[in-house]
PDB file of N, CA, C and O in Angstrom:
ATOM      1  N   ALA U   1     101.370  69.158 111.453  1.00  0.00           N
ATOM      2  CA  ALA U   1     102.002  69.049 110.141  1.00  0.00           C
ATOM      3  C   ALA U   1     102.517  70.405 109.666  1.00  0.00           C
ATOM      4  O   ALA U   1     103.569  70.486 109.076  1.00  0.00           O
ATOM      5  N   GLY U   2     101.735  71.462 109.932  1.00  0.00           N
ATOM      6  CA  GLY U   2     102.139  72.794 109.499  1.00  0.00           C
ATOM      7  C   GLY U   2     103.439  73.245 110.134  1.00  0.00           C
ATOM      8  O   GLY U   2     104.297  73.818 109.474  1.00  0.00           O
ATOM      9  N   LEU U   3     103.593  72.964 111.430  1.00  0.00           N
ATOM     10  CA  LEU U   3     104.829  73.364 112.118  1.00  0.00           C
ATOM     11  C   LEU U   3     106.026  72.586 111.594  1.00  0.00           C
ATOM     12  O   LEU U   3     107.111  73.134 111.444  1.00  0.00           O
ATOM     13  N   THR U   4     105.838  71.311 111.289  1.00  0.00           N
ATOM     14  CA  THR U   4     106.926  70.511 110.736  1.00  0.00           C
ATOM     15  C   THR U   4     107.335  71.051 109.381  1.00  0.00           C
ATOM     16  O   THR U   4     108.523  71.210 109.097  1.00  0.00           O
ATOM     17  N   LEU U   5     106.370  71.347 108.525  1.00  0.00           N
ATOM     18  CA  LEU U   5     106.665  71.914 107.208  1.00  0.00           C
ATOM     19  C   LEU U   5     107.373  73.252 107.344  1.00  0.00           C
ATOM     20  O   LEU U   5     108.303  73.550 106.602  1.00  0.00           O
ATOM     21  N   LEU U   6     106.932  74.039 108.288  1.00  0.00           N
ATOM     22  CA  LEU U   6     107.543  75.345 108.506  1.00  0.00           C
ATOM     23  C   LEU U   6     108.995  75.195 108.940  1.00  0.00           C
ATOM     24  O   LEU U   6     109.878  75.878 108.425  1.00  0.00           O
ATOM     25  N   THR U   7     109.254  74.285 109.862  1.00  0.00           N
ATOM     26  CA  THR U   7     110.615  74.052 110.331  1.00  0.00           C
ATOM     27  C   THR U   7     111.517  73.593 109.189  1.00  0.00           C
ATOM     28  O   THR U   7     112.631  74.099 109.025  1.00  0.00           O
ATOM     29  N   VAL U   8     111.033  72.683 108.380  1.00  0.00           N
ATOM     30  CA  VAL U   8     111.803  72.205 107.232  1.00  0.00           C
ATOM     31  C   VAL U   8     112.045  73.353 106.259  1.00  0.00           C
ATOM     32  O   VAL U   8     113.161  73.540 105.763  1.00  0.00           O
ATOM     33  N   GLY U   9     111.020  74.150 105.991  1.00  0.00           N
ATOM     34  CA  GLY U   9     111.165  75.290 105.090  1.00  0.00           C
ATOM     35  C   GLY U   9     112.170  76.303 105.599  1.00  0.00           C
ATOM     36  O   GLY U   9     112.989  76.815 104.834  1.00  0.00           O
ATOM     37  N   GLN U  10     112.113  76.594 106.872  1.00  0.00           N
ATOM     38  CA  GLN U  10     113.053  77.553 107.460  1.00  0.00           C
ATOM     39  C   GLN U  10     114.493  77.065 107.334  1.00  0.00           C
ATOM     40  O   GLN U  10     115.389  77.836 107.012  1.00  0.00           O
ATOM     41  N   ARG U  11     114.703  75.796 107.571  1.00  0.00           N
ATOM     42  CA  ARG U  11     116.059  75.240 107.441  1.00  0.00           C
ATOM     43  C   ARG U  11     116.529  75.285 105.994  1.00  0.00           C
ATOM     44  O   ARG U  11     117.680  75.619 105.716  1.00  0.00           O
ATOM     45  N   ALA U  12     115.634  74.935 105.079  1.00  0.00           N
ATOM     46  CA  ALA U  12     115.998  74.929 103.666  1.00  0.00           C
ATOM     47  C   ALA U  12     116.341  76.334 103.186  1.00  0.00           C
ATOM     48  O   ALA U  12     117.315  76.530 102.455  1.00  0.00           O
ATOM     49  N   VAL U  13     115.558  77.321 103.595  1.00  0.00           N
ATOM     50  CA  VAL U  13     115.816  78.711 103.200  1.00  0.00           C
ATOM     51  C   VAL U  13     117.127  79.205 103.803  1.00  0.00           C
ATOM     52  O   VAL U  13     117.881  79.925 103.152  1.00  0.00           O
ATOM     53  N   ALA U  14     117.414  78.797 105.024  1.00  0.00           N
ATOM     54  CA  ALA U  14     118.670  79.206 105.654  1.00  0.00           C
ATOM     55  C   ALA U  14     119.873  78.637 104.900  1.00  0.00           C
ATOM     56  O   ALA U  14     120.889  79.312 104.748  1.00  0.00           O
ATOM     57  N   LEU U  15     119.735  77.427 104.409  1.00  0.00           N
ATOM     58  CA  LEU U  15     120.838  76.787 103.681  1.00  0.00           C
ATOM     59  C   LEU U  15     120.974  77.283 102.244  1.00  0.00           C
ATOM     60  O   LEU U  15     122.080  77.352 101.715  1.00  0.00           O
ATOM     61  N   ALA U  16     119.842  77.581 101.602  1.00  0.00           N
ATOM     62  CA  ALA U  16     119.868  77.992 100.192  1.00  0.00           C
ATOM     63  C   ALA U  16     118.803  79.069  99.967  1.00  0.00           C
ATOM     64  O   ALA U  16     117.699  78.775  99.501  1.00  0.00           O
ATOM     65  N   PRO U  17     119.110  80.314 100.316  1.00  0.00           N
ATOM     66  CA  PRO U  17     118.103  81.380 100.260  1.00  0.00           C
ATOM     67  C   PRO U  17     117.570  81.698  98.868  1.00  0.00           C
ATOM     68  O   PRO U  17     116.538  82.336  98.741  1.00  0.00           O
ATOM     69  N   ALA U  18     118.229  81.225  97.830  1.00  0.00           N
ATOM     70  CA  ALA U  18     117.745  81.477  96.472  1.00  0.00           C
ATOM     71  C   ALA U  18     116.893  80.328  95.945  1.00  0.00           C
ATOM     72  O   ALA U  18     116.455  80.357  94.791  1.00  0.00           O
ATOM     73  N   GLN U  19     116.619  79.332  96.766  1.00  0.00           N
ATOM     74  CA  GLN U  19     115.832  78.173  96.345  1.00  0.00           C
ATOM     75  C   GLN U  19     114.341  78.507  96.417  1.00  0.00           C
ATOM     76  O   GLN U  19     113.755  78.587  97.489  1.00  0.00           O
ATOM     77  N   VAL U  20     113.734  78.701  95.270  1.00  0.00           N
ATOM     78  CA  VAL U  20     112.341  79.141  95.165  1.00  0.00           C
ATOM     79  C   VAL U  20     111.381  78.168  95.846  1.00  0.00           C
ATOM     80  O   VAL U  20     110.466  78.587  96.571  1.00  0.00           O
ATOM     81  N   ASP U  21     111.556  76.880  95.617  1.00  0.00           N
ATOM     82  CA  ASP U  21     110.619  75.903  96.173  1.00  0.00           C
ATOM     83  C   ASP U  21     110.608  75.900  97.697  1.00  0.00           C
ATOM     84  O   ASP U  21     109.578  75.623  98.305  1.00  0.00           O
ATOM     85  N   SER U  22     111.730  76.237  98.305  1.00  0.00           N
ATOM     86  CA  SER U  22     111.768  76.313  99.768  1.00  0.00           C
ATOM     87  C   SER U  22     110.922  77.478 100.267  1.00  0.00           C
ATOM     88  O   SER U  22     110.184  77.354 101.245  1.00  0.00           O
ATOM     89  N   TRP U  23     111.030  78.627  99.596  1.00  0.00           N
ATOM     90  CA  TRP U  23     110.210  79.784  99.968  1.00  0.00           C
ATOM     91  C   TRP U  23     108.732  79.480  99.763  1.00  0.00           C
ATOM     92  O   TRP U  23     107.882  79.859 100.573  1.00  0.00           O
ATOM     93  N   LEU U  24     108.416  78.792  98.679  1.00  0.00           N
ATOM     94  CA  LEU U  24     107.027  78.435  98.392  1.00  0.00           C
ATOM     95  C   LEU U  24     106.478  77.507  99.471  1.00  0.00           C
ATOM     96  O   LEU U  24     105.378  77.726  99.990  1.00  0.00           O
ATOM     97  N   ALA U  25     107.251  76.488  99.830  1.00  0.00           N
ATOM     98  CA  ALA U  25     106.815  75.558 100.870  1.00  0.00           C
ATOM     99  C   ALA U  25     106.627  76.274 102.206  1.00  0.00           C
ATOM    100  O   ALA U  25     105.663  76.014 102.935  1.00  0.00           O
ATOM    101  N   MET U  26     107.539  77.172 102.518  1.00  0.00           N
ATOM    102  CA  MET U  26     107.428  77.903 103.778  1.00  0.00           C
ATOM    103  C   MET U  26     106.189  78.809 103.761  1.00  0.00           C
ATOM    104  O   MET U  26     105.460  78.894 104.751  1.00  0.00           O
ATOM    105  N   GLY U  27     105.929  79.465 102.643  1.00  0.00           N
ATOM    106  CA  GLY U  27     104.725  80.286 102.529  1.00  0.00           C
ATOM    107  C   GLY U  27     103.462  79.461 102.707  1.00  0.00           C
ATOM    108  O   GLY U  27     102.520  79.874 103.391  1.00  0.00           O
ATOM    109  N   ASN U  28     103.437  78.284 102.097  1.00  0.00           N
ATOM    110  CA  ASN U  28     102.271  77.405 102.237  1.00  0.00           C
ATOM    111  C   ASN U  28     102.095  76.960 103.686  1.00  0.00           C
ATOM    112  O   ASN U  28     100.964  76.887 104.185  1.00  0.00           O
ATOM    113  N   ALA U  29     103.199  76.676 104.366  1.00  0.00           N
ATOM    114  CA  ALA U  29     103.110  76.277 105.772  1.00  0.00           C
ATOM    115  C   ALA U  29     102.558  77.424 106.615  1.00  0.00           C
ATOM    116  O   ALA U  29     101.691  77.215 107.468  1.00  0.00           O
ATOM    117  N   TYR U  30     103.044  78.630 106.380  1.00  0.00           N
ATOM    118  CA  TYR U  30     102.520  79.787 107.119  1.00  0.00           C
ATOM    119  C   TYR U  30     101.021  79.962 106.858  1.00  0.00           C
ATOM    120  O   TYR U  30     100.258  80.255 107.787  1.00  0.00           O
ATOM    121  N   ARG U  31     100.595  79.787 105.610  1.00  0.00           N
ATOM    122  CA  ARG U  31      99.158  79.900 105.311  1.00  0.00           C
ATOM    123  C   ARG U  31      98.353  78.881 106.090  1.00  0.00           C
ATOM    124  O   ARG U  31      97.285  79.189 106.630  1.00  0.00           O
ATOM    125  N   ARG U  32      98.846  77.644 106.161  1.00  0.00           N
ATOM    126  CA  ARG U  32      98.135  76.592 106.888  1.00  0.00           C
ATOM    127  C   ARG U  32      98.012  76.933 108.359  1.00  0.00           C
ATOM    128  O   ARG U  32      97.053  76.533 109.020  1.00  0.00           O
ATOM    129  N   LEU U  33      98.991  77.671 108.869  1.00  0.00           N
ATOM    130  CA  LEU U  33      98.982  78.064 110.282  1.00  0.00           C
ATOM    131  C   LEU U  33      98.209  79.359 110.525  1.00  0.00           C
ATOM    132  O   LEU U  33      98.113  79.825 111.654  1.00  0.00           O
ATOM    133  N   GLY U  34      97.700  79.965 109.443  1.00  0.00           N
ATOM    134  CA  GLY U  34      96.952  81.212 109.574  1.00  0.00           C
ATOM    135  C   GLY U  34      97.828  82.440 109.692  1.00  0.00           C
ATOM    136  O   GLY U  34      97.351  83.516 110.033  1.00  0.00           O
ATOM    137  N   GLU U  35      99.111  82.289 109.410  1.00  0.00           N
ATOM    138  CA  GLU U  35     100.066  83.404 109.480  1.00  0.00           C
ATOM    139  C   GLU U  35     100.171  84.048 108.102  1.00  0.00           C
ATOM    140  O   GLU U  35     101.169  83.894 107.390  1.00  0.00           O
ATOM    141  N   ASN U  36      99.123  84.782 107.723  1.00  0.00           N
ATOM    142  CA  ASN U  36      99.025  85.283 106.359  1.00  0.00           C
ATOM    143  C   ASN U  36     100.076  86.330 106.000  1.00  0.00           C
ATOM    144  O   ASN U  36     100.528  86.371 104.857  1.00  0.00           O
ATOM    145  N   GLU U  37     100.474  87.161 106.923  1.00  0.00           N
ATOM    146  CA  GLU U  37     101.503  88.156 106.616  1.00  0.00           C
ATOM    147  C   GLU U  37     102.850  87.488 106.334  1.00  0.00           C
ATOM    148  O   GLU U  37     103.571  87.889 105.422  1.00  0.00           O
ATOM    149  N   GLU U  38     103.171  86.471 107.113  1.00  0.00           N
ATOM    150  CA  GLU U  38     104.408  85.736 106.869  1.00  0.00           C
ATOM    151  C   GLU U  38     104.328  84.975 105.550  1.00  0.00           C
ATOM    152  O   GLU U  38     105.305  84.899 104.806  1.00  0.00           O
ATOM    153  N   ALA U  39     103.159  84.414 105.272  1.00  0.00           N
ATOM    154  CA  ALA U  39     102.972  83.721 103.992  1.00  0.00           C
ATOM    155  C   ALA U  39     103.173  84.695 102.844  1.00  0.00           C
ATOM    156  O   ALA U  39     103.860  84.380 101.863  1.00  0.00           O
ATOM    157  N   ARG U  40     102.617  85.868 102.961  1.00  0.00           N
ATOM    158  CA  ARG U  40     102.759  86.880 101.914  1.00  0.00           C
ATOM    159  C   ARG U  40     104.233  87.241 101.700  1.00  0.00           C
ATOM    160  O   ARG U  40     104.693  87.365 100.569  1.00  0.00           O
ATOM    161  N   ARG U  41     104.983  87.371 102.775  1.00  0.00           N
ATOM    162  CA  ARG U  41     106.399  87.694 102.673  1.00  0.00           C
ATOM    163  C   ARG U  41     107.141  86.602 101.887  1.00  0.00           C
ATOM    164  O   ARG U  41     107.971  86.893 101.027  1.00  0.00           O
ATOM    165  N   CYS U  42     106.824  85.353 102.178  1.00  0.00           N
ATOM    166  CA  CYS U  42     107.456  84.241 101.461  1.00  0.00           C
ATOM    167  C   CYS U  42     107.053  84.234  99.992  1.00  0.00           C
ATOM    168  O   CYS U  42     107.908  84.033  99.113  1.00  0.00           O
ATOM    169  N   TYR U  43     105.784  84.462  99.709  1.00  0.00           N
ATOM    170  CA  TYR U  43     105.321  84.486  98.318  1.00  0.00           C
ATOM    171  C   TYR U  43     105.942  85.661  97.562  1.00  0.00           C
ATOM    172  O   TYR U  43     106.279  85.532  96.379  1.00  0.00           O
ATOM    173  N   ASP U  44     106.083  86.791  98.239  1.00  0.00           N
ATOM    174  CA  ASP U  44     106.770  87.927  97.609  1.00  0.00           C
ATOM    175  C   ASP U  44     108.183  87.523  97.191  1.00  0.00           C
ATOM    176  O   ASP U  44     108.659  87.886  96.122  1.00  0.00           O
ATOM    177  N   ARG U  45     108.838  86.761  98.052  1.00  0.00           N
ATOM    178  CA  ARG U  45     110.209  86.321  97.750  1.00  0.00           C
ATOM    179  C   ARG U  45     110.227  85.371  96.553  1.00  0.00           C
ATOM    180  O   ARG U  45     111.104  85.459  95.698  1.00  0.00           O
ATOM    181  N   VAL U  46     109.254  84.457  96.498  1.00  0.00           N
ATOM    182  CA  VAL U  46     109.152  83.555  95.346  1.00  0.00           C
ATOM    183  C   VAL U  46     109.043  84.370  94.065  1.00  0.00           C
ATOM    184  O   VAL U  46     109.755  84.122  93.084  1.00  0.00           O
ATOM    185  N   LEU U  47     108.169  85.358  94.077  1.00  0.00           N
ATOM    186  CA  LEU U  47     107.942  86.159  92.877  1.00  0.00           C
ATOM    187  C   LEU U  47     109.151  87.021  92.537  1.00  0.00           C
ATOM    188  O   LEU U  47     109.424  87.275  91.369  1.00  0.00           O
ATOM    189  N   ALA U  48     109.893  87.456  93.541  1.00  0.00           N
ATOM    190  CA  ALA U  48     111.104  88.236  93.286  1.00  0.00           C
ATOM    191  C   ALA U  48     112.188  87.361  92.659  1.00  0.00           C
ATOM    192  O   ALA U  48     112.909  87.805  91.763  1.00  0.00           O
ATOM    193  N   LEU U  49     112.285  86.126  93.117  1.00  0.00           N
ATOM    194  CA  LEU U  49     113.299  85.209  92.606  1.00  0.00           C
ATOM    195  C   LEU U  49     112.919  84.616  91.251  1.00  0.00           C
ATOM    196  O   LEU U  49     113.789  84.362  90.422  1.00  0.00           O
ATOM    197  N   ALA U  50     111.632  84.390  91.045  1.00  0.00           N
ATOM    198  CA  ALA U  50     111.187  83.699  89.831  1.00  0.00           C
ATOM    199  C   ALA U  50     109.828  84.233  89.380  1.00  0.00           C
ATOM    200  O   ALA U  50     108.797  83.590  89.591  1.00  0.00           O
ATOM    201  N   PRO U  51     109.808  85.413  88.745  1.00  0.00           N
ATOM    202  CA  PRO U  51     108.538  85.998  88.320  1.00  0.00           C
ATOM    203  C   PRO U  51     107.730  85.111  87.372  1.00  0.00           C
ATOM    204  O   PRO U  51     106.516  85.221  87.302  1.00  0.00           O
ATOM    205  N   GLU U  52     108.400  84.209  86.671  1.00  0.00           N
ATOM    206  CA  GLU U  52     107.712  83.321  85.732  1.00  0.00           C
ATOM    207  C   GLU U  52     107.438  81.945  86.338  1.00  0.00           C
ATOM    208  O   GLU U  52     107.138  80.993  85.615  1.00  0.00           O
ATOM    209  N   HIS U  53     107.521  81.835  87.650  1.00  0.00           N
ATOM    210  CA  HIS U  53     107.234  80.575  88.339  1.00  0.00           C
ATOM    211  C   HIS U  53     105.846  80.096  87.911  1.00  0.00           C
ATOM    212  O   HIS U  53     104.916  80.905  87.793  1.00  0.00           O
ATOM    213  N   PRO U  54     105.674  78.784  87.671  1.00  0.00           N
ATOM    214  CA  PRO U  54     104.371  78.272  87.221  1.00  0.00           C
ATOM    215  C   PRO U  54     103.202  78.662  88.119  1.00  0.00           C
ATOM    216  O   PRO U  54     102.084  78.825  87.651  1.00  0.00           O
ATOM    217  N   GLY U  55     103.450  78.841  89.407  1.00  0.00           N
ATOM    218  CA  GLY U  55     102.388  79.226  90.327  1.00  0.00           C
ATOM    219  C   GLY U  55     102.297  80.723  90.563  1.00  0.00           C
ATOM    220  O   GLY U  55     101.563  81.162  91.440  1.00  0.00           O
ATOM    221  N   ALA U  56     103.018  81.513  89.772  1.00  0.00           N
ATOM    222  CA  ALA U  56     103.090  82.955  90.018  1.00  0.00           C
ATOM    223  C   ALA U  56     101.720  83.626  89.975  1.00  0.00           C
ATOM    224  O   ALA U  56     101.412  84.463  90.809  1.00  0.00           O
ATOM    225  N   ALA U  57     100.893  83.262  89.021  1.00  0.00           N
ATOM    226  CA  ALA U  57      99.561  83.878  88.913  1.00  0.00           C
ATOM    227  C   ALA U  57      98.745  83.603  90.173  1.00  0.00           C
ATOM    228  O   ALA U  57      98.108  84.501  90.726  1.00  0.00           O
ATOM    229  N   ALA U  58      98.775  82.365  90.635  1.00  0.00           N
ATOM    230  CA  ALA U  58      98.031  82.015  91.846  1.00  0.00           C
ATOM    231  C   ALA U  58      98.597  82.742  93.060  1.00  0.00           C
ATOM    232  O   ALA U  58      97.849  83.215  93.907  1.00  0.00           O
ATOM    233  N   LEU U  59      99.926  82.843  93.121  1.00  0.00           N
ATOM    234  CA  LEU U  59     100.545  83.560  94.241  1.00  0.00           C
ATOM    235  C   LEU U  59     100.164  85.027  94.214  1.00  0.00           C
ATOM    236  O   LEU U  59      99.873  85.614  95.255  1.00  0.00           O
ATOM    237  N   ARG U  60     100.159  85.619  93.040  1.00  0.00           N
ATOM    238  CA  ARG U  60      99.759  87.031  92.937  1.00  0.00           C
ATOM    239  C   ARG U  60      98.332  87.227  93.436  1.00  0.00           C
ATOM    240  O   ARG U  60      98.021  88.204  94.105  1.00  0.00           O
ATOM    241  N   GLU U  61      97.477  86.278  93.122  1.00  0.00           N
ATOM    242  CA  GLU U  61      96.085  86.349  93.587  1.00  0.00           C
ATOM    243  C   GLU U  61      96.031  86.238  95.111  1.00  0.00           C
ATOM    244  O   GLU U  61      95.330  87.001  95.763  1.00  0.00           O
ATOM    245  N   VAL U  62      96.781  85.311  95.666  1.00  0.00           N
ATOM    246  CA  VAL U  62      96.796  85.099  97.105  1.00  0.00           C
ATOM    247  C   VAL U  62      97.273  86.352  97.838  1.00  0.00           C
ATOM    248  O   VAL U  62      96.710  86.744  98.853  1.00  0.00           O
ATOM    249  N   ILE U  63      98.323  86.997  97.306  1.00  0.00           N
ATOM    250  CA  ILE U  63      98.870  88.153  98.004  1.00  0.00           C
ATOM    251  C   ILE U  63      98.310  89.478  97.502  1.00  0.00           C
ATOM    252  O   ILE U  63      98.682  90.529  97.969  1.00  0.00           O
ATOM    253  N   GLY U  64      97.401  89.404  96.532  1.00  0.00           N
ATOM    254  CA  GLY U  64      96.721  90.620  96.083  1.00  0.00           C
ATOM    255  C   GLY U  64      97.529  91.510  95.182  1.00  0.00           C
ATOM    256  O   GLY U  64      97.403  92.730  95.256  1.00  0.00           O
ATOM    257  N   VAL U  65      98.362  90.915  94.319  1.00  0.00           N
ATOM    258  CA  VAL U  65      99.159  91.689  93.371  1.00  0.00           C
ATOM    259  C   VAL U  65      98.677  91.362  91.978  1.00  0.00           C
ATOM    260  O   VAL U  65      98.530  90.201  91.623  1.00  0.00           O
ATOM    261  N   GLY U  66      98.445  92.374  91.181  1.00  0.00           N
ATOM    262  CA  GLY U  66      98.026  92.154  89.803  1.00  0.00           C
ATOM    263  C   GLY U  66      99.157  91.608  88.968  1.00  0.00           C
ATOM    264  O   GLY U  66     100.301  91.613  89.335  1.00  0.00           O
ATOM    265  N   GLY U  67      98.819  91.111  87.776  1.00  0.00           N
ATOM    266  CA  GLY U  67      99.865  90.652  86.896  1.00  0.00           C
ATOM    267  C   GLY U  67      99.365  89.579  86.071  1.00  0.00           C
ATOM    268  O   GLY U  67      99.651  88.926  85.248  1.00  0.00           O
TER     269      GLY U  67
END
């Protein structure tokens, strides 16, 4: 399931790189696969695109950023 989600996320990000939910889904897929550095990169992108995202606090906790 994680690889399928990752593939879908990668395609979505390639088509619409400013789509926050695609980056979030891809980050979650990477986390499920144990690829924490890649997940962090995706979460960083979510926060860069939408600092007020409803999940921003949780993402900051996951990637170790205060706020």
